[in-house]
Amino acid sequence: MIDRSRRSFLKKSAGATGLCFIGPSALLRAISPDEQGHPAGRLMPFPLASVRLGPGIFREQEQINARYLDSLAVDRLLHSFRITAGISSSAMPYHGWEDPGCELRGHFAGGHFLSAVALASASSGNTVLKARGDELVAGLAACQKKIGSRFLSAYPQEFFEHLAQDKPVWAPFYTYHKIMAGLLDMYLLAGNSDALQVAKGMGQWAQDFMGSFSTEQRQRMLRTEYGGMNEVLANLAAVTKEERYIDAAHLFEQPGFLDPLAGRRDELQGLHANTHVPKIIGAACMYEVTGDRRYRAIAEYFLEEVLTARNYAFGNTSFDEFWKTPPDQLAGTLAWKNAECCVAYNLMKLERHVFGWTGDARWMDAYERSLFNCRLGTQNAQGLKQYFFPLAAGYWRAYNSPEESFWCCTGTGVEEFAKFADTIYFRRGSDIYVNQFISSTLDWQDEGLVLEQVTQFPHEQGTTLKVKSSRPAPRTIHVRIPAWTTAEAAVKINGRPLDAVADPGSYLAIRRVWQPGDTVSIGLPMEVRQEPLRGDQSVAAALYGPLVLAADLGAAPADEACHIIHSGDTVPKNMPAAAPLPKVAASSDADAKQWLQVESASNLRFTAAGEGAAYKLTPMYQIGDQRYSVYWQMQDAKKQS
Ligand SMILES: [Zn+2]
C-alpha cells in the first residue's frame, strides 16, 4: 500500500494503468484452446473445501491466524460503515488504518477480514469464523440499503469525488476493491448469497461512477492506487455471467502501464510495486474471462521480468515499496524497507494463474520459494503480521499491533495464513498435479479419490503420497520435481524404484490404475548453494533446497517497541543503521560447500566459515526475534555496474 504522503511520487511516475483469481475454482472459466492446446484443458485448483492440512507447521500457523481473526469483534469492524451510512454505533472503533479518521478505513474491516474468514471457513471448516463473516455481511448489507445508492464504504462518497477533482485523498478504490473481493469470497467460499447481491450493487455503482468521466479524466483518476478493481469486476462477470462487469473492468485499465508490458519492455522503474502487481492479476483474470491473449502476454512477461530481474533470493521484490532501479540492478538496495509482504502475496496469486495456463513447474518452484521464505515466518505467535521484510544485515522482524495498526499487510497476511491449502494440488481432467510438499489430504469426491500426503518437509527431503481410495480407472498423478533438487532424486511406487525420474524443474507423470493402499515415495535431495544479488556479484545469499538460510546475528533489542508497532506506522521508531554484511572467506564463484556446512539436515542447522568468525545459520522462516542477515559479502569485491 502506498504511503499517503508519497502519492506525489506515484503521480510523477509512469501514467498508471491497470487488473483475478482469488483461488476459488468456481471463478475459472473454460477458455477456448490456444494454439498450444492450453486452456480448454487448463489446470485448475481444487475447491478449498477438498483439501485439509495435516499435522505440521502450516496447520499450526493456520490455527494461530484463526485465533487472531476470532479476537476481532463484528460491531467494532462495522463501526465506521455504520457511521458513514447514518446508522448509530456505540462500538469502540479499531485504530491505525481502521481509525475513524483514516482515509483507508474499511479496507480490513469490511474487506480483508471477510476474505480471510471466508477462506478459513472453506479451508478448515471453521464455523465460528463463518458465522462472524455472515454477521458482518448482514451489517454491511444494512449499511448499503440505508445509503440507498448501491454505494458502500466506511467513508463518504465525497472521497471518490476528490479523485475526479484532483484533491488529495489516499486511495478510495483500493479500499472499495477489498470490500468487493471480501463479499465475493463470502459468496463463493462460504455460500452467502446476500454478499453477492451487495457486491453486484457495488460493481454497478463503480461502473456508473467511472463511466461518467471522459477517458482523459479517468486516466488521471487511475494514477491513484486502486488495488485490483479490474480483477474483482472480471471475477464478478465470471460469477454472474453478466457482461456489463467486463465493461466496468475496462474502465480500470491504464494503457500507459499495460502497453510497454505488452511490448515486452520493462518500464517498471519508479513504480510502486504493490500498486501495480494487482493490476496484472486483473489482466490475468481478464484473459481468463475474455480469452483476449494480449492480457495473457502482459501477465506472463510481467511475472517473468519481476522474478528474473527484480526479485531478491527469498522470493519477493521492492525497495522502499518501489522498483527504484533499472532491471538486474539491486546493488545498494538492502535496507529495512525491503519486500513489502503484500507484494509476495500478490506475486503468488499471479503465479497460480500463469501456472494454470502453462503447467510449467518454474511457477510452482517460485511459489514455493516465496511461501517458505517470505510468507512462512512473517506471523508471530500472537497472529500479528510483518509489513516490510528487512534485508540489510543486523535487523529483525517487526509486527503490527492487534488493534492499532491494520496495515494492508495485516490484511493480505490474514488471507494468506487462511489459504495454505489452495495451491498444494491442481487438476486437469482427471489428472492430479502435486505442486507443494505440505502435509495434507485431498478428498476429490467427484472422482471418488482420496490422496494423503505425509511429509515433514523441509525437515524431510521428500514426501510420500498414499492412495486411500480410488476408482478402478487409469489416472495420471504429476509430481513436481523441483529445480533445486539433484540428479539423485528418486521415486518409488509401492517400494519399487522407478527407472527414471523427470529432470529437476519439471513434473514427473505417473500413470496407472491406482489402488487403495498404493504408496508413492519421492526423494528430493537438497544441497547448499549460493545466489548472487542481481547486479552485485560480490553479495550472495545462501540456500538449501528451496530454503533461504539466514545468519543468526544474536538477540534483537529487548525494547518491545522495536518488535510491535502500536500505530499505523510501518517501521519502528529510532531504527539503528544496518550492520555490515557478514563476510565469507570464499569468492563469488566458489562452490557454496567451501564455506557452508550442513550441521544437521533433519534439524536444518548450518554453519558458515566467515572472515574471523563462524556463523550459525537456520532457514529464514525459523528466525524469530533474532537479528539476522540473508546476504553475505563475498571475499572478492567484483561489483558490477
Ligand atoms: Zn502491504
XYZ file of C-alpha atoms and ligand atoms in Angstrom:
642
model
C 0.000 0.000 0.000
C 1.448 3.323 -0.872
C 2.077 5.726 1.956
C -0.330 8.651 1.670
C 2.429 11.223 1.975
C 4.178 9.816 -1.105
C 1.344 9.878 -3.587
C 3.092 12.689 -5.429
C 5.930 10.305 -6.285
C 3.457 7.914 -7.816
C 1.862 10.646 -9.858
C 5.201 11.631 -11.292
C 5.927 8.070 -12.205
C 4.587 6.369 -15.282
C 0.991 7.061 -16.024
C -0.650 4.428 -14.096
C -2.968 1.796 -15.619
C -4.235 -1.380 -14.760
C -6.329 -5.794 -13.363
C -8.102 -12.149 -10.663
C -8.211 -15.117 -9.370
C -8.902 -15.422 -5.743
C -8.378 -19.087 -5.903
C -11.856 -20.488 -5.834
C -12.230 -22.697 -8.847
C -15.781 -21.501 -9.378
C -14.267 -18.413 -10.904
C -12.342 -20.247 -13.551
C -13.890 -20.492 -16.921
C -13.029 -22.738 -19.781
C -11.249 -20.622 -22.329
C -11.145 -21.738 -25.924
C -7.982 -23.714 -26.622
C -4.992 -21.730 -27.803
C -2.550 -22.814 -30.442
C -0.569 -24.842 -27.950
C -3.721 -26.619 -26.963
C -3.780 -24.976 -23.488
C -6.741 -23.826 -21.841
C -9.631 -25.852 -22.754
C -7.734 -28.257 -20.630
C -6.256 -25.762 -18.287
C -5.003 -26.668 -14.845
C -7.339 -25.674 -12.052
C -7.009 -25.607 -8.306
C -9.265 -27.826 -6.246
C -12.008 -26.188 -4.225
C -10.520 -25.268 -0.870
C -13.039 -27.463 0.921
C -11.490 -30.536 -0.793
C -8.104 -30.127 0.852
C -7.321 -30.304 4.560
C -3.925 -29.566 6.058
C -2.324 -32.358 8.052
C -0.146 -32.004 11.139
C 2.775 -29.623 10.752
C 3.865 -26.024 10.648
C 1.291 -24.905 8.088
C -1.651 -26.127 10.171
C -0.123 -24.605 13.313
C 0.226 -21.265 11.563
C -3.316 -21.512 10.160
C -4.652 -22.027 13.703
C -2.711 -19.075 15.114
C -4.169 -16.883 12.376
C -7.695 -18.178 13.084
C -7.325 -17.269 16.756
C -6.329 -13.731 15.792
C -9.335 -13.392 13.460
C -11.555 -14.727 16.248
C -10.320 -11.960 18.552
C -11.910 -9.245 16.386
C -15.479 -8.102 17.053
C -18.031 -7.552 14.283
C -19.665 -4.467 15.810
C -16.258 -2.810 16.066
C -15.414 -3.741 12.461
C -18.759 -2.262 11.363
C -18.422 0.992 13.287
C -17.202 3.298 10.516
C -19.501 1.701 7.918
C -22.479 2.418 10.192
C -21.445 5.991 10.936
C -20.973 6.633 7.195
C -24.408 5.167 6.432
C -26.105 7.207 9.171
C -26.711 4.205 11.449
C -25.838 4.764 15.105
C -22.892 2.849 16.565
C -21.530 2.945 20.099
C -18.850 0.304 19.391
C -15.251 1.144 20.165
C -13.560 1.602 16.793
C -10.257 -0.010 15.852
C -7.276 2.213 15.086
C -4.316 2.517 12.739
C -5.553 2.224 9.171
C -9.051 1.421 10.532
C -9.234 4.548 12.649
C -12.410 6.637 12.033
C -10.114 9.445 10.851
C -8.059 7.330 8.413
C -8.822 7.613 4.726
C -8.307 3.887 4.232
C -10.780 2.717 6.880
C -12.872 -0.261 5.842
C -10.122 -1.952 3.776
C -9.540 -4.544 6.506
C -12.800 -4.276 8.477
C -15.120 -4.890 5.521
C -12.580 -6.375 3.087
C -9.594 -8.495 4.106
C -11.396 -9.730 7.233
C -14.300 -11.022 5.125
C -11.948 -12.721 2.662
C -9.961 -14.290 5.494
C -12.969 -15.704 7.371
C -14.424 -16.991 4.082
C -11.099 -18.718 3.316
C -10.914 -20.133 6.863
C -14.470 -21.378 6.564
C -13.703 -23.258 3.342
C -10.195 -24.475 4.075
C -10.618 -25.666 7.654
C -14.384 -25.783 8.149
C -14.200 -23.040 10.773
C -17.895 -22.452 11.569
C -17.235 -19.786 14.203
C -15.445 -17.571 11.694
C -18.071 -18.312 9.036
C -20.759 -17.051 11.425
C -18.661 -13.948 12.060
C -18.485 -13.356 8.310
C -22.235 -13.848 7.876
C -22.906 -11.341 10.646
C -20.582 -8.823 9.048
C -22.189 -9.275 5.625
C -25.628 -8.626 7.157
C -24.302 -5.451 8.766
C -22.723 -4.261 5.510
C -25.915 -5.036 3.565
C -27.896 -2.909 6.038
C -25.449 -0.028 5.528
C -25.726 -0.276 1.741
C -29.530 -0.318 1.992
C -29.536 2.749 4.232
C -27.262 4.652 1.845
C -29.641 3.680 -0.941
C -27.438 4.153 -3.998
C -25.692 0.727 -4.220
C -22.609 2.508 -2.831
C -20.884 1.002 0.182
C -17.840 2.241 2.015
C -16.675 3.127 5.517
C -16.180 6.703 4.318
C -18.329 9.089 2.303
C -18.721 9.131 -1.451
C -17.088 12.514 -1.418
C -13.653 10.801 -1.179
C -14.268 9.363 -4.642
C -15.268 12.767 -5.930
C -11.922 14.078 -4.684
C -10.283 11.779 -7.217
C -12.187 13.471 -10.015
C -11.407 16.918 -8.632
C -7.717 16.064 -8.221
C -7.953 16.844 -4.496
C -5.718 14.930 -2.094
C -7.208 11.624 -0.995
C -5.442 8.344 -0.139
C -6.851 5.502 -2.272
C -10.667 5.177 -2.303
C -10.917 2.468 -4.953
C -8.162 0.438 -3.281
C -10.471 0.055 -0.299
C -13.523 -0.428 -2.498
C -11.784 -3.366 -4.211
C -11.015 -5.038 -0.887
C -14.672 -4.801 0.222
C -15.995 -6.165 -3.082
C -13.441 -9.008 -3.006
C -14.389 -9.871 0.583
C -18.060 -10.024 -0.346
C -17.365 -12.176 -3.392
C -15.278 -14.548 -1.254
C -18.127 -14.819 1.252
C -20.408 -15.816 -1.615
C -18.026 -18.236 -3.335
C -16.376 -19.827 -0.327
C -18.993 -19.508 2.405
C -22.191 -19.616 0.340
C -23.551 -16.252 1.458
C -25.848 -15.128 -1.370
C -26.583 -11.751 0.254
C -22.890 -10.978 -0.110
C -23.153 -11.427 -3.886
C -26.077 -9.020 -4.054
C -24.148 -6.352 -2.139
C -21.099 -6.879 -4.387
C -23.205 -6.602 -7.547
C -24.616 -3.307 -6.333
C -21.122 -2.027 -5.613
C -19.956 -3.118 -9.071
C -22.817 -1.267 -10.698
C -22.073 1.856 -8.686
C -18.408 1.740 -9.674
C -19.346 1.401 -13.341
C -21.828 4.270 -13.200
C -19.340 6.480 -11.364
C -16.260 5.810 -13.514
C -18.343 5.728 -16.700
C -19.438 9.308 -16.095
C -15.958 10.710 -16.811
C -14.061 11.300 -20.006
C -11.237 8.907 -20.873
C -8.645 11.564 -20.037
C -10.173 12.354 -16.684
C -10.499 8.669 -15.848
C -6.834 8.088 -16.674
C -5.923 10.923 -14.316
C -8.042 9.351 -11.571
C -6.356 5.983 -12.110
C -2.997 7.442 -11.140
C -4.208 6.925 -7.566
C -3.825 3.362 -6.298
C -6.983 1.335 -6.941
C -5.998 -2.185 -5.904
C -7.480 -4.844 -8.178
C -10.735 -3.176 -9.234
C -10.308 -4.737 -12.687
C -9.704 -8.135 -11.009
C -12.825 -8.103 -8.848
C -15.023 -6.823 -11.675
C -13.729 -9.542 -14.015
C -14.476 -12.102 -11.304
C -17.939 -10.652 -10.803
C -18.512 -11.046 -14.537
C -17.373 -14.687 -14.349
C -19.671 -15.408 -11.411
C -22.771 -13.604 -12.664
C -22.188 -14.185 -16.400
C -23.131 -10.539 -16.819
C -21.032 -8.854 -19.455
C -21.551 -5.381 -18.065
C -18.979 -6.111 -15.376
C -16.414 -6.744 -18.113
C -17.254 -3.293 -19.424
C -16.793 -1.985 -15.892
C -13.400 -3.721 -15.585
C -12.239 -1.980 -18.771
C -12.845 1.340 -17.023
C -9.971 0.448 -14.670
C -7.285 -0.124 -17.291
C -4.286 2.069 -17.975
C -2.683 1.801 -21.408
C 0.288 3.801 -20.079
C 1.177 0.900 -17.793
C -0.008 -2.071 -19.851
C 1.261 -1.133 -23.321
C 5.009 -1.324 -22.556
C 4.454 -4.727 -20.933
C 2.551 -5.927 -23.998
C 5.637 -4.821 -25.973
C 7.871 -6.768 -23.541
C 9.503 -3.585 -22.227
C 10.459 -3.204 -18.576
C 9.449 0.357 -17.715
C 8.811 -0.503 -14.087
C 11.493 1.762 -12.615
C 9.829 4.429 -10.477
C 6.613 2.493 -9.975
C 5.173 1.486 -6.623
C 5.282 -2.310 -6.538
C 2.111 -3.151 -4.643
C 0.079 -0.635 -6.604
C 0.930 -2.431 -9.821
C 1.019 -6.204 -9.184
C -2.774 -6.307 -8.532
C -3.367 -4.636 -11.904
C -1.555 -7.531 -13.562
C -3.600 -10.074 -11.594
C -6.559 -8.217 -13.069
C -5.093 -8.632 -16.555
C -4.748 -12.365 -15.856
C -8.427 -12.508 -14.876
C -9.402 -10.589 -17.972
C -7.591 -13.207 -20.086
C -9.472 -15.923 -18.251
C -12.893 -14.352 -18.720
C -12.479 -12.867 -22.206
C -9.857 -15.095 -23.851
C -8.006 -11.983 -25.078
C -4.397 -13.197 -25.393
C -2.936 -9.711 -25.071
C -3.785 -9.840 -21.351
C -2.029 -13.185 -21.067
C 1.072 -11.868 -22.795
C 1.162 -8.909 -20.397
C 0.832 -11.110 -17.330
C 3.447 -13.637 -18.469
C 6.009 -11.015 -19.425
C 5.494 -9.058 -16.208
C 5.857 -12.123 -13.986
C 8.932 -13.370 -15.786
C 10.574 -9.961 -15.674
C 9.927 -9.342 -11.982
C 11.068 -12.838 -10.996
C 14.228 -12.824 -13.083
C 15.327 -9.190 -12.956
C 13.865 -7.658 -9.821
C 13.482 -10.335 -7.139
C 15.612 -10.971 -4.099
C 16.694 -14.529 -3.342
C 13.858 -15.163 -0.895
C 11.151 -14.573 -3.478
C 9.940 -11.008 -3.134
C 10.702 -7.638 -4.645
C 10.699 -3.884 -3.890
C 12.871 -1.398 -2.078
C 11.149 1.293 -0.036
C 7.953 -0.090 -1.655
C 9.113 0.859 -5.182
C 11.080 -0.505 -8.097
C 13.702 2.197 -7.914
C 16.414 0.759 -10.124
C 16.820 -0.481 -13.702
C 16.350 -4.235 -14.232
C 19.057 -6.511 -12.786
C 20.438 -3.723 -10.613
C 19.679 -4.434 -6.978
C 23.103 -3.343 -5.693
C 22.758 -0.932 -2.771
C 19.090 -1.717 -2.119
C 19.417 -3.861 1.017
C 17.562 -1.998 3.780
C 14.871 -2.255 6.445
C 12.236 -1.312 3.911
C 12.549 -4.260 1.527
C 9.932 -6.552 0.148
C 6.536 -5.334 1.373
C 4.721 -8.538 2.358
C 1.630 -7.724 0.233
C 3.809 -7.883 -2.855
C 4.757 -11.517 -2.242
C 1.092 -12.331 -1.602
C 0.139 -10.767 -4.929
C 3.023 -12.267 -6.935
C 1.997 -15.718 -5.666
C -1.589 -15.131 -6.798
C -0.247 -14.244 -10.221
C 1.977 -17.344 -10.290
C -1.106 -19.529 -9.706
C -2.796 -18.002 -12.743
C 0.184 -18.405 -15.029
C 0.855 -21.937 -13.795
C -2.780 -22.763 -14.571
C -2.238 -21.714 -18.197
C 1.109 -23.363 -18.734
C 1.616 -26.180 -16.242
C 5.241 -25.012 -16.102
C 6.981 -26.191 -12.918
C 9.019 -22.987 -12.697
C 5.997 -21.065 -11.414
C 5.417 -23.584 -8.627
C 9.150 -23.500 -7.828
C 8.790 -19.743 -7.497
C 5.628 -20.124 -5.411
C 7.445 -22.488 -3.040
C 10.383 -20.104 -2.730
C 8.094 -17.254 -1.646
C 5.887 -19.452 0.536
C 8.698 -20.917 2.629
C 10.892 -17.858 2.844
C 8.764 -14.771 2.869
C 5.288 -15.872 3.938
C 6.012 -18.580 6.498
C 7.719 -16.747 9.347
C 6.014 -13.381 8.829
C 3.423 -14.124 11.533
C 4.339 -14.224 15.218
C 2.847 -16.478 17.903
C 0.021 -13.990 18.517
C -1.020 -13.949 14.851
C 0.475 -10.498 14.199
C 1.990 -9.851 10.755
C 5.007 -8.111 9.211
C 4.908 -5.217 6.757
C 8.474 -4.862 5.458
C 10.954 -7.714 5.322
C 14.382 -6.227 6.112
C 17.309 -7.471 4.046
C 20.095 -5.292 5.420
C 22.235 -7.086 7.982
C 21.510 -6.853 11.687
C 17.801 -6.054 11.510
C 14.942 -8.148 12.843
C 11.232 -8.728 12.329
C 8.588 -6.194 13.461
C 4.832 -6.804 13.555
C 1.553 -4.913 13.687
C -0.239 -4.481 16.999
C -3.502 -6.420 17.448
C -5.881 -3.426 17.303
C -3.910 -0.292 16.456
C -2.309 -0.942 13.042
C -4.420 -2.815 10.441
C -1.943 -2.349 7.615
C -2.526 -3.659 4.109
C -0.042 -6.409 5.012
C -2.117 -7.308 8.084
C -4.943 -7.815 5.610
C -3.144 -9.877 2.994
C -1.457 -11.738 5.862
C -4.711 -12.908 7.464
C -5.805 -14.110 3.995
C -2.543 -15.917 3.241
C -2.477 -17.776 6.540
C -6.055 -18.963 5.917
C -5.371 -20.460 2.469
C -2.240 -22.615 2.620
C -4.339 -25.481 1.201
C -5.149 -23.710 -2.051
C -2.090 -24.489 -4.177
C -0.882 -27.893 -2.917
C -2.875 -29.724 -5.629
C -4.212 -28.738 -9.037
C -6.174 -30.843 -11.523
C -6.685 -31.137 -15.288
C -9.381 -33.518 -16.429
C -8.924 -36.500 -14.120
C -5.194 -35.801 -13.638
C -3.756 -34.534 -10.354
C -0.789 -32.205 -10.002
C 1.115 -32.346 -6.710
C 2.632 -28.868 -6.593
C 3.695 -28.359 -2.994
C 5.098 -30.673 -0.355
C 2.793 -29.978 2.552
C 1.192 -32.489 4.896
C -2.443 -32.664 3.725
C -5.328 -34.787 2.436
C -7.111 -34.285 -0.887
C -10.680 -35.595 -0.981
C -11.842 -35.459 -4.627
C -15.417 -36.579 -4.157
C -16.451 -36.330 -7.819
C -13.733 -38.829 -8.735
C -14.013 -40.971 -5.607
C -10.357 -40.358 -4.861
C -8.712 -39.650 -1.517
C -4.986 -38.909 -1.551
C -2.996 -38.315 1.605
C 0.373 -36.575 1.562
C 2.543 -37.407 4.546
C 5.689 -35.343 4.985
C 7.849 -33.415 7.416
C 9.232 -31.357 4.506
C 11.585 -29.475 4.588
C 12.938 -31.357 7.623
C 12.456 -34.392 5.400
C 13.902 -34.265 1.870
C 10.868 -35.528 0.028
C 7.302 -36.620 0.550
C 5.015 -39.664 0.472
C 1.660 -39.931 -1.296
C -0.815 -42.547 -0.078
C -3.875 -43.501 -2.107
C -6.696 -44.029 0.373
C -9.441 -44.717 -2.126
C -9.732 -44.681 -5.896
C -11.977 -45.881 -8.700
C -10.504 -48.640 -10.883
C -9.658 -46.405 -13.847
C -6.302 -45.142 -15.130
C -5.244 -41.739 -13.864
C -2.049 -39.692 -14.037
C -0.525 -38.145 -10.942
C 2.008 -35.448 -11.813
C 4.600 -34.680 -9.145
C 6.774 -31.564 -9.229
C 10.468 -32.396 -9.293
C 11.822 -29.011 -8.167
C 14.656 -27.262 -9.956
C 16.635 -27.165 -6.696
C 16.963 -30.931 -6.336
C 19.758 -33.087 -7.721
C 20.157 -35.881 -10.253
C 19.796 -38.269 -7.271
C 16.068 -37.504 -6.977
C 14.286 -40.864 -6.754
C 10.730 -42.158 -6.805
C 9.396 -45.483 -5.578
C 5.947 -46.912 -6.162
C 4.951 -49.431 -3.519
C 8.641 -49.734 -2.662
C 9.814 -50.364 -6.257
C 12.105 -47.687 -7.678
C 11.192 -46.083 -10.994
C 13.865 -46.474 -13.652
C 13.853 -42.770 -14.468
C 12.683 -39.586 -12.814
C 11.820 -36.353 -14.608
C 14.511 -33.668 -14.778
C 14.622 -31.154 -11.954
C 12.353 -28.246 -12.879
C 9.571 -30.342 -14.413
C 6.710 -32.661 -13.497
C 7.016 -36.421 -13.301
C 3.878 -38.053 -14.752
C 2.921 -41.413 -13.203
C 0.020 -43.131 -14.990
C -1.570 -46.300 -13.686
C -4.763 -47.761 -12.282
C -4.372 -46.668 -8.684
C -5.493 -48.984 -5.918
C -6.265 -48.156 -2.304
C -3.032 -48.707 -0.387
C -0.740 -47.607 -3.237
C 2.169 -45.503 -2.000
C 4.485 -43.153 -3.905
C 7.700 -42.150 -2.109
C 9.526 -39.175 -3.572
C 13.098 -38.417 -2.505
C 14.277 -34.885 -3.299
C 17.854 -34.348 -2.099
C 18.815 -30.801 -1.096
C 22.221 -29.168 -1.446
C 23.713 -25.896 -0.292
C 24.275 -23.272 -2.972
C 24.693 -19.511 -3.292
C 22.807 -16.981 -5.378
C 24.262 -13.534 -6.089
C 22.309 -10.328 -5.594
C 21.331 -9.120 -9.049
C 23.844 -6.527 -10.201
C 26.379 -7.230 -7.449
C 28.255 -10.491 -7.758
C 30.144 -9.730 -4.557
C 26.982 -10.185 -2.483
C 25.231 -13.558 -2.249
C 22.503 -15.407 -0.368
C 22.868 -19.000 0.840
C 20.211 -21.594 0.031
C 19.458 -25.195 0.855
C 16.838 -26.710 -1.404
C 14.083 -24.046 -1.574
C 15.133 -22.509 1.737
C 16.987 -19.244 2.079
C 19.353 -19.538 5.024
C 19.890 -16.654 7.410
C 22.812 -15.994 9.697
C 21.759 -15.674 13.323
C 23.403 -12.429 14.463
C 22.239 -12.551 18.083
C 19.398 -11.138 20.132
C 17.381 -8.204 18.797
C 16.809 -5.143 21.038
C 14.754 -6.053 24.087
C 12.523 -2.973 23.813
C 9.016 -4.156 22.872
C 8.551 -1.052 20.702
C 11.202 -2.435 18.343
C 9.039 -5.505 17.660
C 5.383 -4.430 17.871
C 4.262 -1.183 16.245
C 1.315 0.296 18.114
C 0.171 2.633 15.360
C -0.414 2.824 11.629
C 3.326 3.443 11.110
C 5.083 0.611 9.338
C 8.625 0.973 10.734
C 9.664 1.059 14.398
C 10.919 4.429 15.601
C 14.622 5.182 16.086
C 15.984 2.421 13.936
C 19.769 1.980 14.124
C 21.897 1.899 10.999
C 22.320 -1.501 9.393
C 25.342 -3.610 10.256
C 27.918 -4.586 7.611
C 27.104 -7.816 5.807
C 28.880 -10.804 7.339
C 31.990 -11.649 5.333
C 32.741 -15.028 3.894
C 36.188 -16.296 3.161
C 35.239 -17.509 -0.313
C 34.987 -15.952 -3.724
C 31.754 -15.216 -5.515
C 32.263 -18.060 -7.955
C 33.095 -20.553 -5.226
C 31.097 -23.678 -4.614
C 28.982 -22.890 -1.525
C 30.160 -26.167 0.022
C 33.552 -24.476 0.507
C 32.191 -22.143 3.155
C 28.817 -23.533 4.175
C 28.405 -26.807 6.027
C 25.301 -28.792 6.845
C 25.423 -29.455 10.566
C 22.093 -31.292 10.694
C 19.867 -31.849 7.653
C 16.884 -33.014 9.704
C 17.131 -30.085 12.128
C 18.058 -27.668 9.335
C 21.151 -26.314 11.095
C 24.152 -24.980 9.215
C 27.487 -23.303 9.896
C 29.467 -20.869 7.788
C 33.138 -20.021 7.888
C 33.097 -16.233 7.996
C 36.127 -13.967 7.965
C 37.312 -14.022 11.550
C 34.119 -15.608 12.827
C 31.953 -18.665 12.444
C 28.220 -18.204 11.923
C 25.231 -20.349 12.694
C 22.509 -20.419 10.039
C 18.895 -21.548 10.030
C 16.156 -21.311 7.402
C 14.902 -17.718 7.322
C 11.393 -18.798 8.291
C 12.727 -20.067 11.631
C 14.253 -16.713 12.555
C 12.094 -15.253 15.319
C 13.292 -12.344 17.411
C 16.973 -12.524 16.438
C 18.946 -10.095 14.332
C 19.805 -11.781 11.071
C 21.408 -11.464 7.670
C 20.146 -13.053 4.466
C 23.033 -11.779 2.337
C 26.789 -12.270 2.619
C 29.766 -10.222 1.466
C 31.951 -12.500 -0.615
C 35.720 -12.141 -0.465
C 36.234 -10.683 -3.931
C 34.500 -7.368 -4.445
C 33.756 -7.765 -8.136
C 30.972 -5.232 -8.068
C 29.209 -4.844 -11.354
C 27.951 -1.503 -12.534
Zn 1.103 -4.278 2.388
